[in-house]
């Protein structure tokens, strides 16, 4: 597989589910109905937690019988699979595209920050589920949710690779740990899903630009040396 110079070692392997939960072939009204059910279930998972949400509750929310839900999905796990992979495919695909762009490490990282914040609205439920139910999903028997760790590892490699490239080019400070820096950036973006509300003073694009300013230009004024004791 080919890897671009500025990718920091990221590969182009697609995010894959491990549990054989292939999306059923459907089109037209059937596909629209399935998508509607996934969105309803995602909101319940985000609100109540995946473990606490029952198939019966999903069916009641949709106004159908539990048996009718099994016409579209063979299990609750299949539904959350679809919720999470839709998010991860979008996120990882857009990160990979950002790495293919021309520009230095600061330009690329800025775009990755924008991508991360831009997912807060369309993928709010999936991000919430990943935060709240990550450990539970990983504890389930088998390797069904192994793709979560694989996707997380790939995303970390992309971010850390760019930070290291920026350090090597003299764009970023050499005295900061790349992995720790990435994890602080990651948590800042994803935790925002808990307090960000659409329609507020800033939209997700505004949040991203504000964070980029703080990330690269800092909060304190003057020379860093003048702030030392």
Coordinates of C-alpha atoms in Angstrom, one line a residue:
X1 CA 0.0 0.0 0.0
X2 CA 1.2 3.5 -0.9
X3 CA 1.7 6.1 1.9
X4 CA 2.2 9.8 1.2
X5 CA 5.2 11.6 2.6
X6 CA 3.2 13.8 4.8
X7 CA 1.0 11.1 6.2
X8 CA 3.2 10.2 9.1
X9 CA 2.9 6.5 8.4
X10 CA -0.9 6.4 8.0
X11 CA -2.1 3.6 5.7
X12 CA -5.2 3.5 3.5
X13 CA -6.8 0.4 4.9
X14 CA -10.5 0.8 5.2
X15 CA -12.2 0.7 8.6
X16 CA -13.8 -2.8 8.8
X17 CA -16.2 -4.5 11.1
X18 CA -15.0 -7.8 12.4
X19 CA -18.4 -9.4 13.3
X20 CA -19.8 -10.1 9.9
X21 CA -22.5 -7.5 10.3
X22 CA -22.8 -6.5 6.7
X23 CA -25.4 -4.0 6.0
X24 CA -28.4 -5.5 4.4
X25 CA -28.9 -4.7 0.7
X26 CA -31.9 -2.3 0.5
X27 CA -33.0 0.6 -1.6
X28 CA -35.8 3.0 -1.7
X29 CA -38.4 3.1 1.2
X30 CA -36.8 0.0 2.8
X31 CA -33.4 1.7 3.0
X32 CA -34.9 4.9 4.2
X33 CA -36.8 3.0 6.9
X34 CA -33.6 1.2 8.0
X35 CA -31.7 4.5 8.2
X36 CA -34.5 6.0 10.3
X37 CA -34.4 3.1 12.7
X38 CA -30.6 3.4 13.0
X39 CA -31.0 7.1 13.9
X40 CA -33.7 6.4 16.5
X41 CA -31.6 3.7 18.1
X42 CA -28.5 5.9 18.1
X43 CA -30.3 8.6 20.0
X44 CA -31.5 6.0 22.6
X45 CA -28.0 4.6 22.9
X46 CA -26.6 8.1 23.5
X47 CA -29.3 9.0 26.0
X48 CA -29.6 5.7 28.0
X49 CA -26.4 3.9 27.1
X50 CA -26.1 0.9 24.8
X51 CA -26.1 -1.7 27.5
X52 CA -29.3 -0.3 29.1
X53 CA -31.2 0.1 25.9
X54 CA -33.4 -2.8 24.9
X55 CA -34.6 -3.9 21.5
X56 CA -38.2 -3.4 22.8
X57 CA -37.4 0.2 23.6
X58 CA -36.0 0.8 20.1
X59 CA -39.1 -0.7 18.6
X60 CA -41.4 1.3 20.8
X61 CA -39.6 4.5 19.8
X62 CA -40.1 3.6 16.2
X63 CA -43.8 2.7 16.7
X64 CA -43.3 -0.9 15.6
X65 CA -43.3 -4.4 17.3
X66 CA -40.0 -5.9 18.4
X67 CA -40.4 -8.7 15.9
X68 CA -40.6 -6.1 13.1
X69 CA -37.2 -4.7 14.1
X70 CA -35.6 -8.1 13.5
X71 CA -36.7 -7.8 9.9
X72 CA -34.0 -5.1 9.5
X73 CA -31.4 -6.1 12.1
X74 CA -30.5 -9.4 13.7
X75 CA -29.4 -7.9 17.0
X76 CA -28.9 -4.7 18.9
X77 CA -25.1 -5.1 18.3
X78 CA -25.7 -4.9 14.5
X79 CA -27.4 -1.6 15.0
X80 CA -24.6 -0.1 17.1
X81 CA -22.2 -1.5 14.5
X82 CA -23.8 0.6 11.9
X83 CA -23.9 3.7 14.0
X84 CA -20.2 3.5 14.9
X85 CA -18.9 2.4 11.5
X86 CA -20.8 5.2 9.7
X87 CA -19.0 7.7 12.0
X88 CA -15.6 6.0 11.8
X89 CA -15.7 5.6 8.0
X90 CA -16.5 9.3 7.6
X91 CA -13.9 10.5 10.1
X92 CA -11.1 8.3 9.0
X93 CA -11.8 8.8 5.3
X94 CA -11.7 12.6 5.8
X95 CA -8.5 12.4 7.8
X96 CA -6.9 10.4 5.1
X97 CA -7.9 12.9 2.5
X98 CA -6.5 15.7 4.6
X99 CA -3.1 13.9 4.7
X100 CA -3.1 13.9 0.9
X101 CA -3.4 17.7 0.7
X102 CA -0.4 19.9 0.0
X103 CA 0.8 21.9 3.0
X104 CA 3.0 21.8 6.0
X105 CA 2.2 20.0 9.3
X106 CA 0.5 23.0 10.8
X107 CA -1.8 23.3 7.8
X108 CA -2.7 19.7 7.9
X109 CA -3.2 19.6 11.6
X110 CA -5.5 22.6 11.4
X111 CA -7.6 20.8 8.8
X112 CA -7.8 17.7 11.0
X113 CA -9.0 19.9 13.9
X114 CA -11.7 21.3 11.6
X115 CA -12.7 17.8 10.6
X116 CA -12.9 16.6 14.1
X117 CA -15.2 19.4 15.3
X118 CA -17.3 19.2 12.2
X119 CA -18.4 15.7 13.2
X120 CA -20.0 16.9 16.5
X121 CA -23.4 17.5 14.9
X122 CA -23.9 14.8 12.3
X123 CA -22.3 12.1 14.5
X124 CA -23.2 13.4 18.0
X125 CA -24.9 10.1 19.1
X126 CA -22.0 7.9 17.8
X127 CA -19.4 10.0 19.6
X128 CA -21.4 9.8 22.8
X129 CA -21.7 6.1 22.5
X130 CA -18.0 5.6 21.9
X131 CA -17.3 7.7 25.0
X132 CA -19.8 6.0 27.3
X133 CA -19.8 2.4 26.0
X134 CA -16.3 1.9 24.7
X135 CA -15.2 -0.4 27.6
X136 CA -18.4 -2.4 27.5
X137 CA -18.3 -3.0 23.8
X138 CA -14.7 -4.1 24.1
X139 CA -15.6 -6.5 26.9
X140 CA -18.1 -8.4 24.7
X141 CA -17.0 -12.0 23.6
X142 CA -15.4 -12.4 20.3
X143 CA -13.7 -9.8 18.0
X144 CA -16.8 -8.0 16.8
X145 CA -15.7 -4.6 18.0
X146 CA -12.0 -5.0 17.4
X147 CA -12.3 -2.5 14.6
X148 CA -12.8 0.3 17.2
X149 CA -9.3 -0.2 18.5
X150 CA -7.9 -0.5 15.0
X151 CA -9.5 2.7 13.9
X152 CA -8.4 4.5 17.0
X153 CA -4.8 3.3 16.4
X154 CA -4.8 4.5 12.8
X155 CA -6.2 7.9 13.8
X156 CA -3.5 8.2 16.5
X157 CA -0.7 7.3 14.0
X158 CA -2.0 10.0 11.6
X159 CA -2.1 12.7 14.3
X160 CA 1.2 11.7 16.0
X161 CA 2.9 11.5 12.6
X162 CA 1.9 15.0 11.7
X163 CA 3.1 16.4 15.1
X164 CA 6.4 14.7 14.6
X165 CA 6.8 16.1 11.1
X166 CA 6.0 19.5 12.5
X167 CA 8.7 19.1 15.1
X168 CA 11.2 17.9 12.6
X169 CA 10.5 20.9 10.4
X170 CA 10.9 23.3 13.3
X171 CA 7.2 24.3 13.2
X172 CA 6.3 22.8 16.6
X173 CA 8.2 22.8 19.9
X174 CA 10.5 19.8 20.3
X175 CA 10.0 19.6 24.1
X176 CA 6.4 18.3 23.9
X177 CA 5.4 14.7 23.7
X178 CA 3.6 14.0 20.4
X179 CA 1.4 11.2 21.7
X180 CA 0.4 13.1 24.8
X181 CA -0.3 16.2 22.7
X182 CA -2.5 14.2 20.3
X183 CA -4.5 12.7 23.2
X184 CA -5.1 16.1 24.7
X185 CA -6.3 17.4 21.4
X186 CA -8.5 14.4 20.8
X187 CA -10.1 14.7 24.2
X188 CA -10.8 18.4 23.8
X189 CA -12.6 17.7 20.5
X190 CA -14.7 14.7 21.6
X191 CA -15.6 16.0 25.1
X192 CA -17.1 19.0 23.4
X193 CA -20.0 16.8 22.3
X194 CA -21.2 16.9 26.0
X195 CA -21.6 20.7 26.1
X196 CA -21.9 21.9 22.5
X197 CA -25.4 22.8 21.4
X198 CA -26.3 23.7 17.8
X199 CA -27.6 27.2 17.5
X200 CA -25.3 28.7 20.1
X201 CA -22.9 31.6 19.8
X202 CA -20.5 29.5 17.8
X203 CA -21.1 26.7 15.3
X204 CA -18.7 23.8 15.0
X205 CA -16.6 25.7 12.4
X206 CA -16.3 28.6 14.8
X207 CA -15.3 26.2 17.6
X208 CA -12.6 24.7 15.4
X209 CA -11.1 28.1 14.5
X210 CA -11.1 29.2 18.1
X211 CA -9.3 26.0 19.2
X212 CA -6.8 26.3 16.3
X213 CA -5.9 29.8 17.6
X214 CA -5.4 28.6 21.1
X215 CA -3.5 25.5 20.0
X216 CA -1.0 27.3 17.8
X217 CA -0.9 30.8 19.2
X218 CA -1.4 30.1 22.9
X219 CA -3.3 31.9 25.6
X220 CA -0.5 33.9 27.3
X221 CA 0.9 37.0 25.7
X222 CA 4.6 37.9 25.5
X223 CA 7.6 35.6 25.4
X224 CA 7.3 32.2 27.2
X225 CA 10.6 32.9 29.0
X226 CA 9.1 36.0 30.7
X227 CA 6.4 33.8 32.2
X228 CA 8.9 31.5 34.0
X229 CA 9.5 31.9 37.7

